[in-house]
Coordinates of C-alpha atoms in Angstrom, one line a residue:
Chain A
E1 CA -1.9 6.9 -14.9
T2 CA -0.7 7.8 -11.4
G3 CA 0.6 11.4 -11.0
V4 CA 2.1 10.9 -7.5
T5 CA 5.7 11.8 -7.4
Q6 CA 8.2 11.4 -4.6
S7 CA 11.6 12.9 -4.0
P8 CA 14.4 12.0 -3.6
T9 CA 14.3 8.5 -5.0
H10 CA 17.2 7.4 -2.8
L11 CA 19.2 8.8 0.1
I12 CA 21.7 7.7 2.7
K13 CA 21.7 9.3 6.2
T14 CA 23.7 8.7 9.3
R15 CA 22.1 7.5 12.6
G16 CA 20.9 10.5 14.6
Q17 CA 20.4 12.8 11.6
Q18 CA 17.1 14.2 10.4
V19 CA 15.5 13.6 7.0
T20 CA 12.7 15.2 5.0
L21 CA 10.9 13.3 2.3
R22 CA 8.5 14.9 -0.2
C23 CA 5.4 13.9 -2.1
S24 CA 3.4 15.6 -4.7
S25 CA -0.1 14.3 -4.8
Q26 CA -2.1 13.5 -8.0
S27 CA -4.1 16.4 -9.4
G28 CA -7.4 16.8 -7.7
H29 CA -6.4 14.7 -4.7
N30 CA -6.6 16.3 -1.2
T31 CA -5.5 13.3 0.9
V32 CA -2.0 12.0 1.3
S33 CA -1.0 8.9 3.3
W34 CA 2.5 7.8 4.2
Y35 CA 3.7 4.2 4.5
Q36 CA 7.0 2.6 5.6
Q37 CA 7.9 -0.6 3.8
A38 CA 10.8 -2.5 5.4
L39 CA 12.6 -5.1 3.3
G40 CA 10.5 -8.2 2.7
Q41 CA 7.5 -6.7 4.5
G42 CA 4.2 -5.1 3.5
P43 CA 3.8 -1.4 3.8
Q44 CA 2.9 -0.1 7.3
F45 CA 0.7 3.0 7.7
I46 CA 2.5 5.9 9.3
F47 CA -0.1 8.7 9.0
Q48 CA -2.6 10.5 6.8
Y49 CA -3.1 14.2 6.0
Y50 CA -6.5 15.5 4.8
R51 CA -6.8 19.1 3.8
E52 CA -3.6 20.0 5.7
E53 CA -4.6 18.3 9.0
E54 CA -3.4 15.0 10.4
N55 CA -6.2 12.5 9.9
G56 CA -5.1 9.4 11.6
R57 CA -1.8 7.9 12.7
G58 CA -0.4 4.4 12.8
N59 CA 1.9 2.9 15.5
F60 CA 4.9 5.2 14.9
P61 CA 6.8 7.3 17.4
P62 CA 6.5 11.2 17.5
R63 CA 9.8 11.6 15.8
F64 CA 7.9 10.7 12.6
S65 CA 6.0 13.9 11.7
G66 CA 4.5 15.4 8.7
L67 CA 3.0 18.4 6.9
Q68 CA 0.5 19.0 4.1
F69 CA 0.6 22.2 2.1
P70 CA -2.3 24.2 0.5
N71 CA -1.5 22.5 -2.8
Y72 CA -1.9 19.2 -1.0
S73 CA 1.7 18.1 -1.4
S74 CA 3.2 16.7 1.7
E75 CA 6.4 16.1 3.7
L76 CA 7.4 13.3 6.0
N77 CA 10.0 14.3 8.6
V78 CA 12.0 11.8 10.6
N79 CA 14.2 13.0 13.5
A80 CA 16.9 11.1 15.3
L81 CA 17.2 8.5 12.6
E82 CA 17.7 4.9 13.7
L83 CA 19.1 2.0 11.7
D84 CA 15.6 0.4 11.7
D85 CA 14.3 3.4 9.9
S86 CA 16.0 2.1 6.7
A87 CA 13.1 1.3 4.4
L88 CA 11.2 2.3 1.3
Y89 CA 8.8 5.2 2.2
L90 CA 5.7 5.3 0.1
C91 CA 3.3 8.1 -0.4
A92 CA -0.2 7.6 -1.6
S93 CA -2.8 10.2 -2.6
S94 CA -6.5 9.8 -2.6
P95 CA -9.4 11.9 -4.0
S96 CA -10.7 12.2 -0.4
D97 CA -10.6 10.4 3.0
R98 CA -13.9 8.6 2.3
V99 CA -14.1 4.9 2.6
Y100 CA -14.4 3.9 -1.0
T101 CA -11.4 5.8 -2.1
E102 CA -8.5 4.3 -4.0
A103 CA -5.0 5.2 -3.0
F104 CA -2.5 5.8 -5.8
F105 CA 1.1 5.3 -4.8
G106 CA 4.3 7.0 -5.8
Q107 CA 7.4 5.1 -6.6
G108 CA 8.8 5.6 -3.1
T109 CA 12.0 7.0 -1.5
R110 CA 14.6 4.4 -0.5
L111 CA 16.1 5.6 2.8
T112 CA 19.3 3.9 4.1
V113 CA 20.5 4.8 7.6
V114 CA 24.1 3.9 8.4
Chain B
G1 CA -6.4 -6.6 16.3
E2 CA -6.2 -5.9 12.6
D3 CA -4.1 -8.3 10.6
V4 CA -3.8 -9.5 7.0
E5 CA -2.1 -12.7 6.2
Q6 CA -0.8 -14.2 2.9
S7 CA 1.4 -17.1 1.9
L8 CA 4.8 -15.8 1.0
F9 CA 5.6 -17.6 -2.2
L10 CA 3.9 -19.0 -5.3
S11 CA 5.5 -20.5 -8.3
V12 CA 3.6 -21.4 -11.5
R13 CA 4.3 -22.2 -15.2
E14 CA 3.6 -19.7 -17.9
G15 CA 0.1 -20.1 -19.2
D16 CA -1.2 -21.7 -16.0
S17 CA -3.6 -19.9 -13.6
S18 CA -2.3 -18.4 -10.4
V19 CA -4.3 -18.2 -7.2
I20 CA -3.1 -15.9 -4.4
N21 CA -4.9 -16.2 -1.1
C22 CA -5.4 -13.8 1.8
T23 CA -7.1 -13.7 5.1
Y24 CA -8.1 -10.6 7.0
T25 CA -9.6 -9.9 10.4
D26 CA -11.6 -6.6 10.2
S27 CA -15.1 -7.7 9.2
S28 CA -16.1 -4.0 8.9
S29 CA -13.8 -3.4 6.0
T30 CA -15.9 -2.1 3.2
Y31 CA -13.3 -2.5 0.5
L32 CA -10.5 -5.0 0.0
Y33 CA -7.7 -4.4 -2.4
W34 CA -5.0 -6.2 -4.4
Y35 CA -1.8 -4.3 -5.2
K36 CA 1.2 -5.4 -7.4
Q37 CA 4.8 -4.4 -6.7
E38 CA 7.5 -5.0 -9.2
P39 CA 11.2 -5.0 -8.1
G40 CA 12.3 -1.5 -7.1
A41 CA 8.9 0.0 -7.8
G42 CA 6.0 1.4 -5.8
L43 CA 2.6 -0.2 -5.6
Q44 CA 0.2 -0.5 -8.4
L45 CA -3.5 -1.0 -7.7
L46 CA -4.7 -4.0 -9.6
T47 CA -8.3 -4.3 -8.5
Y48 CA -10.6 -4.0 -5.5
I49 CA -13.8 -5.5 -4.3
F50 CA -16.7 -4.0 -2.4
S51 CA -17.6 -6.1 0.6
N52 CA -21.2 -6.8 -0.6
M53 CA -19.8 -8.6 -3.6
D54 CA -18.7 -12.3 -3.8
M55 CA -16.8 -12.0 -7.0
K56 CA -15.3 -9.4 -9.4
Q57 CA -13.8 -10.1 -12.7
D58 CA -11.5 -7.7 -14.6
Q59 CA -9.9 -9.2 -17.8
R60 CA -7.5 -11.9 -16.6
L61 CA -8.1 -11.1 -12.9
T62 CA -10.8 -12.7 -10.8
V63 CA -11.3 -11.7 -7.1
L64 CA -13.3 -14.0 -4.8
L65 CA -14.5 -12.8 -1.4
N66 CA -15.8 -15.1 1.3
K67 CA -16.9 -12.8 4.1
K68 CA -17.9 -15.6 6.4
D69 CA -14.3 -16.9 6.5
K70 CA -12.7 -13.5 5.9
H71 CA -10.9 -15.0 2.9
L72 CA -9.9 -13.1 -0.2
S73 CA -8.3 -14.6 -3.3
L74 CA -6.9 -13.3 -6.6
R75 CA -6.9 -15.5 -9.6
I76 CA -4.7 -14.6 -12.6
A77 CA -5.6 -16.5 -15.7
D78 CA -3.0 -17.4 -18.4
T79 CA -0.2 -16.2 -16.1
Q80 CA 2.7 -14.5 -18.0
T81 CA 6.3 -13.9 -17.1
G82 CA 5.5 -10.2 -16.8
D83 CA 3.1 -11.1 -13.9
S84 CA 6.1 -12.0 -11.8
A85 CA 6.0 -9.6 -8.9
I86 CA 4.9 -9.3 -5.2
Y87 CA 1.2 -9.2 -4.7
F88 CA -0.3 -7.5 -1.6
C89 CA -3.7 -7.9 -0.2
A90 CA -5.0 -4.9 1.8
E91 CA -8.0 -3.9 3.8
S92 CA -9.2 -0.4 4.9
M93 CA -8.1 0.5 8.4
N94 CA -11.2 1.1 10.6
N95 CA -13.1 1.3 7.3
Q96 CA -11.4 4.6 6.4
G97 CA -10.3 5.3 2.9
G98 CA -6.6 5.7 2.1
K99 CA -5.6 4.0 5.4
L100 CA -4.7 0.5 4.4
I101 CA -3.5 -2.6 6.3
F102 CA -1.3 -4.7 4.1
G103 CA -0.4 -8.3 4.2
Q104 CA 3.2 -9.3 3.9
G105 CA 2.9 -10.0 0.2
T106 CA 3.1 -13.1 -1.9
E107 CA 6.0 -13.4 -4.3
L108 CA 4.7 -14.8 -7.6
S109 CA 7.4 -16.5 -9.8
V110 CA 6.3 -17.4 -13.3
K111 CA 8.5 -19.9 -15.1
P112 CA 8.6 -20.2 -18.9

């Protein structure tokens, strides 16, 4: 059973605002990855945090930033929101950043930018 | 570049077998995954296969891997209405765990 929780589940923001999304990783997991899933698309990798350091980044602009805390929970921050940022944001935690790891996903945060 | 492709829709009758296909581009991927997403929900890991395997069976699920053609398939035996969902194929980005490249997803519709 996955123990990855995300908050909030839904939120609505206005274009130009900033948003912070939160993720609590599964117990024992030190790696958190964030994905953006636009409607009708597969998830796109945003970045990964491993032991509080960014450990790889996808093709997303710098206004997408993140943090990982000593308890391995994580935040995704998006500045200067654009309409195209409307999506489901998924967090996944892994036991480590090693290749054979399995990523367990949270239920996601549905962000709507108006 | 890295890309994962899937057909978008599949419709089957309850009790039939479903086969969902996927092609990928990164031949160095060590693991390939199948995830399931139900409406309004996150992703559930169904199964994965190590790249040195040709086949993996897990109850009603069978994964076939053809490394030469970079083709992956998921067969669901005795498909049930509860199997209706979107199925995503994924490969590891640059062979690094937790960094996945997903296909667009195949929407499976199971008719009674």
